[in-house]
mmCIF file of C-alpha atoms in Angstrom:
data_model
loop_
_atom_site.group_PDB
_atom_site.id
_atom_site.type_symbol
_atom_site.label_atom_id
_atom_site.label_comp_id
_atom_site.label_asym_id
_atom_site.label_seq_id
_atom_site.Cartn_x
_atom_site.Cartn_y
_atom_site.Cartn_z
ATOM 1 C CA GLY A 1 0.000 0.000 0.000
ATOM 2 C CA ILE A 2 0.883 3.653 -0.204
ATOM 3 C CA GLN A 3 3.212 4.842 2.548
ATOM 4 C CA VAL A 4 2.828 8.250 4.166
ATOM 5 C CA GLU A 5 5.643 9.987 6.006
ATOM 6 C CA GLN A 6 5.415 13.167 8.027
ATOM 7 C CA SER A 7 8.196 15.363 9.297
ATOM 8 C CA PRO A 8 9.245 16.441 11.771
ATOM 9 C CA PRO A 9 7.681 13.979 14.221
ATOM 10 C CA ASP A 10 7.825 16.553 17.022
ATOM 11 C CA LEU A 11 8.115 20.320 16.996
ATOM 12 C CA ILE A 12 8.342 22.815 19.840
ATOM 13 C CA LEU A 13 7.827 26.493 19.059
ATOM 14 C CA GLN A 14 7.669 29.726 20.939
ATOM 15 C CA GLU A 15 4.415 31.618 20.458
ATOM 16 C CA GLY A 16 4.651 33.855 17.402
ATOM 17 C CA ALA A 17 7.057 31.640 15.476
ATOM 18 C CA ASN A 18 6.390 30.192 12.031
ATOM 19 C CA SER A 19 6.652 26.535 11.041
ATOM 20 C CA THR A 20 6.454 24.203 8.066
ATOM 21 C CA LEU A 21 5.180 20.640 8.321
ATOM 22 C CA ARG A 22 5.791 18.161 5.527
ATOM 23 C CA CYS A 23 3.939 15.116 4.239
ATOM 24 C CA ASN A 24 5.486 12.737 1.702
ATOM 25 C CA PHE A 25 3.629 9.894 0.043
ATOM 26 C CA SER A 26 5.087 6.980 -1.891
ATOM 27 C CA ASP A 27 2.658 7.091 -4.827
ATOM 28 C CA SER A 28 -0.082 9.271 -6.295
ATOM 29 C CA VAL A 29 -2.935 9.783 -3.856
ATOM 30 C CA ASN A 30 -6.481 11.073 -4.000
ATOM 31 C CA ASN A 31 -7.984 13.881 -1.991
ATOM 32 C CA LEU A 32 -5.051 14.767 0.225
ATOM 33 C CA GLN A 33 -6.227 16.469 3.399
ATOM 34 C CA TRP A 34 -4.723 18.012 6.502
ATOM 35 C CA PHE A 35 -6.274 17.556 9.928
ATOM 36 C CA HIS A 36 -5.515 19.020 13.352
ATOM 37 C CA GLN A 37 -6.146 16.869 16.418
ATOM 38 C CA ASN A 38 -6.436 19.013 19.526
ATOM 39 C CA PRO A 39 -5.191 17.816 22.920
ATOM 40 C CA TRP A 40 -8.696 16.489 23.729
ATOM 41 C CA GLY A 41 -8.694 14.217 20.677
ATOM 42 C CA GLN A 42 -11.025 16.103 18.342
ATOM 43 C CA LEU A 43 -9.961 15.880 14.699
ATOM 44 C CA ILE A 44 -10.646 19.048 12.741
ATOM 45 C CA ASN A 45 -10.505 19.323 8.958
ATOM 46 C CA LEU A 46 -8.027 22.000 7.930
ATOM 47 C CA PHE A 47 -7.595 21.693 4.177
ATOM 48 C CA TYR A 48 -8.762 19.586 1.287
ATOM 49 C CA ILE A 49 -5.741 20.101 -0.969
ATOM 50 C CA PRO A 50 -5.232 17.529 -3.784
ATOM 51 C CA SER A 51 -3.031 20.068 -5.583
ATOM 52 C CA GLY A 52 -2.110 23.728 -5.530
ATOM 53 C CA THR A 53 -2.170 26.160 -2.625
ATOM 54 C CA LYS A 54 -4.885 27.232 -0.198
ATOM 55 C CA GLN A 55 -4.874 29.682 2.675
ATOM 56 C CA ASN A 56 -7.098 30.047 5.696
ATOM 57 C CA GLY A 57 -6.032 32.772 8.073
ATOM 58 C CA ARG A 58 -2.631 31.970 9.556
ATOM 59 C CA LEU A 59 -2.585 28.540 7.954
ATOM 60 C CA SER A 60 -1.819 27.652 4.379
ATOM 61 C CA ALA A 61 -1.124 24.423 2.529
ATOM 62 C CA THR A 62 0.561 23.494 -0.713
ATOM 63 C CA THR A 63 0.444 20.150 -2.483
ATOM 64 C CA VAL A 64 2.758 19.272 -5.378
ATOM 65 C CA ALA A 65 1.051 16.112 -6.589
ATOM 66 C CA THR A 66 3.628 15.366 -9.298
ATOM 67 C CA GLU A 67 6.371 15.258 -6.656
ATOM 68 C CA ARG A 68 4.166 13.503 -4.087
ATOM 69 C CA TYR A 69 4.407 15.886 -1.173
ATOM 70 C CA SER A 70 2.353 18.436 0.692
ATOM 71 C CA LEU A 71 3.337 21.230 3.067
ATOM 72 C CA LEU A 72 1.388 22.894 5.866
ATOM 73 C CA TYR A 73 2.517 26.355 6.927
ATOM 74 C CA ILE A 74 1.615 27.839 10.283
ATOM 75 C CA SER A 75 2.448 31.490 10.764
ATOM 76 C CA SER A 76 2.480 33.485 14.003
ATOM 77 C CA SER A 77 1.761 30.345 15.983
ATOM 78 C CA GLN A 78 -0.504 30.465 19.034
ATOM 79 C CA THR A 79 -0.798 28.103 21.990
ATOM 80 C CA THR A 80 -4.136 26.937 20.595
ATOM 81 C CA ASP A 81 -2.263 25.552 17.564
ATOM 82 C CA SER A 82 -0.801 22.837 19.799
ATOM 83 C CA GLY A 83 -1.785 19.275 19.040
ATOM 84 C CA VAL A 84 -1.059 16.743 16.341
ATOM 85 C CA TYR A 85 -1.222 17.520 12.636
ATOM 86 C CA PHE A 86 -2.072 14.662 10.295
ATOM 87 C CA CYS A 87 -2.044 14.446 6.543
ATOM 88 C CA ALA A 88 -4.319 11.800 5.078
ATOM 89 C CA PHE A 89 -5.489 10.576 1.698
ATOM 90 C CA ASP A 90 -8.720 9.103 0.478
ATOM 91 C CA ASN A 91 -8.535 5.338 -0.137
ATOM 92 C CA TYR A 92 -11.069 4.930 -2.970
ATOM 93 C CA GLY A 93 -13.787 6.762 -1.115
ATOM 94 C CA GLN A 94 -13.990 4.320 1.754
ATOM 95 C CA ASN A 95 -11.652 5.680 4.323
ATOM 96 C CA PHE A 96 -8.753 7.947 5.008
ATOM 97 C CA VAL A 97 -5.231 6.616 5.396
ATOM 98 C CA PHE A 98 -3.427 8.788 7.917
ATOM 99 C CA GLY A 99 0.235 9.592 8.270
ATOM 100 C CA PRO A 100 1.938 9.198 11.651
ATOM 101 C CA GLY A 101 1.458 12.880 12.486
ATOM 102 C CA THR A 102 3.553 15.812 13.659
ATOM 103 C CA ARG A 103 3.130 16.702 17.321
ATOM 104 C CA LEU A 104 3.319 20.485 17.770
ATOM 105 C CA SER A 105 3.749 22.225 21.093
ATOM 106 C CA VAL A 106 3.517 26.021 21.139
ATOM 107 C CA LEU A 107 4.897 27.560 24.313
ATOM 108 C CA PRO A 108 3.653 30.899 25.703
ATOM 109 C CA GLU B 1 -18.158 21.461 16.279
ATOM 110 C CA THR B 2 -18.587 18.958 13.450
ATOM 111 C CA GLY B 3 -22.145 17.888 14.281
ATOM 112 C CA VAL B 4 -20.979 14.313 14.880
ATOM 113 C CA THR B 5 -21.565 13.029 18.399
ATOM 114 C CA GLN B 6 -20.262 9.936 20.155
ATOM 115 C CA SER B 7 -21.130 8.212 23.405
ATOM 116 C CA PRO B 8 -19.874 7.472 25.911
ATOM 117 C CA THR B 9 -16.879 9.801 26.142
ATOM 118 C CA HIS B 10 -14.896 7.419 28.345
ATOM 119 C CA LEU B 11 -15.248 3.760 29.201
ATOM 120 C CA ILE B 12 -13.353 1.249 31.344
ATOM 121 C CA LYS B 13 -13.780 -2.475 30.729
ATOM 122 C CA THR B 14 -11.951 -5.646 31.695
ATOM 123 C CA ARG B 15 -10.455 -8.271 29.413
ATOM 124 C CA GLY B 16 -13.007 -10.602 27.876
ATOM 125 C CA GLN B 17 -15.920 -8.197 28.189
ATOM 126 C CA GLN B 18 -17.936 -6.748 25.339
ATOM 127 C CA VAL B 19 -18.441 -3.068 24.567
ATOM 128 C CA THR B 20 -20.797 -1.001 22.389
ATOM 129 C CA LEU B 21 -19.885 2.492 21.220
ATOM 130 C CA ARG B 22 -22.383 4.820 19.564
ATOM 131 C CA CYS B 23 -22.170 7.522 16.929
ATOM 132 C CA SER B 24 -24.697 9.994 15.565
ATOM 133 C CA SER B 25 -23.803 11.348 12.166
ATOM 134 C CA GLN B 26 -24.044 14.911 10.989
ATOM 135 C CA SER B 27 -27.413 15.875 9.533
ATOM 136 C CA GLY B 28 -27.641 14.909 5.870
ATOM 137 C CA HIS B 29 -24.779 12.409 6.045
ATOM 138 C CA ASN B 30 -25.491 8.809 5.023
ATOM 139 C CA THR B 31 -22.095 7.160 5.584
ATOM 140 C CA VAL B 32 -20.319 6.405 8.848
ATOM 141 C CA SER B 33 -16.743 5.208 9.227
ATOM 142 C CA TRP B 34 -15.053 3.986 12.394
ATOM 143 C CA TYR B 35 -11.378 4.364 13.264
ATOM 144 C CA GLN B 36 -9.178 3.127 16.095
ATOM 145 C CA GLN B 37 -6.392 5.401 17.306
ATOM 146 C CA ALA B 38 -3.801 3.890 19.610
ATOM 147 C CA LEU B 39 -1.724 6.219 21.746
ATOM 148 C CA GLY B 40 0.842 8.112 19.700
ATOM 149 C CA GLN B 41 -0.384 6.835 16.343
ATOM 150 C CA GLY B 42 -2.650 7.982 13.549
ATOM 151 C CA PRO B 43 -6.212 6.688 13.243
ATOM 152 C CA GLN B 44 -6.601 3.242 11.654
ATOM 153 C CA PHE B 45 -9.684 2.410 9.601
ATOM 154 C CA ILE B 46 -11.936 -0.281 11.080
ATOM 155 C CA PHE B 47 -14.955 -0.281 8.736
ATOM 156 C CA GLN B 48 -17.489 1.884 6.951
ATOM 157 C CA TYR B 49 -21.287 1.635 6.822
ATOM 158 C CA TYR B 50 -23.479 2.911 3.999
ATOM 159 C CA ARG B 51 -27.201 2.212 3.677
ATOM 160 C CA GLU B 52 -27.027 -0.049 6.718
ATOM 161 C CA GLU B 53 -24.471 -2.362 5.070
ATOM 162 C CA GLU B 54 -20.757 -2.729 5.689
ATOM 163 C CA ASN B 55 -19.019 -0.997 2.797
ATOM 164 C CA GLY B 56 -15.365 -1.719 3.370
ATOM 165 C CA ARG B 57 -13.247 -3.019 6.212
ATOM 166 C CA GLY B 58 -9.720 -2.517 7.414
ATOM 167 C CA ASN B 59 -7.417 -5.098 8.969
ATOM 168 C CA PHE B 60 -9.495 -5.820 12.070
ATOM 169 C CA PRO B 61 -10.754 -9.234 13.281
ATOM 170 C CA PRO B 62 -14.434 -10.262 13.193
ATOM 171 C CA ARG B 63 -14.863 -9.517 16.903
ATOM 172 C CA PHE B 64 -15.105 -5.907 15.725
ATOM 173 C CA SER B 65 -18.590 -5.546 14.277
ATOM 174 C CA GLY B 66 -20.980 -2.744 13.578
ATOM 175 C CA LEU B 67 -24.447 -1.605 12.714
ATOM 176 C CA GLN B 68 -25.975 1.338 10.950
ATOM 177 C CA PHE B 69 -29.554 2.337 11.624
ATOM 178 C CA PRO B 70 -32.150 3.890 9.268
ATOM 179 C CA ASN B 71 -31.394 7.324 10.741
ATOM 180 C CA TYR B 72 -27.723 6.740 9.748
ATOM 181 C CA SER B 73 -26.484 6.541 13.326
ATOM 182 C CA SER B 74 -24.106 3.683 14.004
ATOM 183 C CA GLU B 75 -22.735 1.346 16.639
ATOM 184 C CA LEU B 76 -19.345 -0.288 16.993
ATOM 185 C CA ASN B 77 -19.298 -3.533 18.967
ATOM 186 C CA VAL B 78 -16.142 -5.208 20.215
ATOM 187 C CA ASN B 79 -16.304 -8.684 21.738
ATOM 188 C CA ALA B 80 -13.770 -10.508 23.881
ATOM 189 C CA LEU B 81 -11.855 -7.341 24.698
ATOM 190 C CA LEU B 82 -8.060 -7.484 24.803
ATOM 191 C CA LEU B 83 -5.668 -5.118 26.544
ATOM 192 C CA GLY B 84 -4.547 -3.976 23.089
ATOM 193 C CA ASP B 85 -8.042 -2.714 22.305
ATOM 194 C CA SER B 86 -7.395 0.236 24.611
ATOM 195 C CA ALA B 87 -7.549 3.245 22.313
ATOM 196 C CA LEU B 88 -9.486 6.287 21.183
ATOM 197 C CA TYR B 89 -12.337 5.217 18.898
ATOM 198 C CA LEU B 90 -13.400 7.802 16.365
ATOM 199 C CA CYS B 91 -16.372 7.842 14.084
ATOM 200 C CA ALA B 92 -16.648 10.015 11.020
ATOM 201 C CA SER B 93 -19.635 10.816 8.875
ATOM 202 C CA SER B 94 -19.898 11.913 5.281
ATOM 203 C CA ARG B 95 -22.301 12.278 2.407
ATOM 204 C CA THR B 96 -22.027 10.264 -0.808
ATOM 205 C CA GLY B 97 -19.637 12.013 -3.161
ATOM 206 C CA GLN B 98 -18.357 14.355 -0.478
ATOM 207 C CA GLU B 99 -14.626 14.889 -0.501
ATOM 208 C CA THR B 100 -14.053 14.580 3.225
ATOM 209 C CA GLN B 101 -15.304 13.030 6.453
ATOM 210 C CA TYR B 102 -16.214 14.851 9.663
ATOM 211 C CA PHE B 103 -15.068 13.351 12.920
ATOM 212 C CA GLY B 104 -16.744 13.039 16.284
ATOM 213 C CA PRO B 105 -14.937 13.735 19.572
ATOM 214 C CA GLY B 106 -14.178 10.057 20.138
ATOM 215 C CA THR B 107 -14.658 7.490 22.883
ATOM 216 C CA ARG B 108 -11.653 6.635 25.040
ATOM 217 C CA LEU B 109 -11.712 2.929 25.903
ATOM 218 C CA LEU B 110 -9.451 1.481 28.568
ATOM 219 C CA VAL B 111 -9.280 -2.288 28.914
ATOM 220 C CA LEU B 112 -7.845 -3.562 32.205
#
């Protein structure tokens, strides 16, 4: 099956700093998405980004499908950005296959 | 808030027992998927229900079973619980043709 890698596995930032999270996949994927899981376990959809670039406030994402990677940018980080960030792809409409995640801690 | 609700929020069971977890999908959604998330890992797909039928299954044994009801809500049943079944169980709902799934807050199951 398709392998998904995320880097870095852990990231600690001071509030206000910027960061870039990366997702690599071993083959072409459908419907790449980014999710944020808050410390209480709730998974929140951030971006549906099969290709190109999207922005939503302080967050933006870019997917280069031909090179099989996606990036999530967080600018001016806040403590509420803490949690785990997952990239995931759609497995033929049945389910999402998730990467291992990047655990982000933003310190005040 | 995604509109997907799960109950209970937390549960403690002992090995060998059976457990039922419940999920109410977002209004207008006809598909429910269940995931297991072990500590420190990403969610793993258990199965999906569409029109009250199982519509795909991940690498989980038959003691993991489910139901979907006419109102599209769903149950996950796990028999003969093992210590390794301790995890966060997430359900997600979606509408046919929709590009994403919306997740509930999860049920934390601890098996002692």
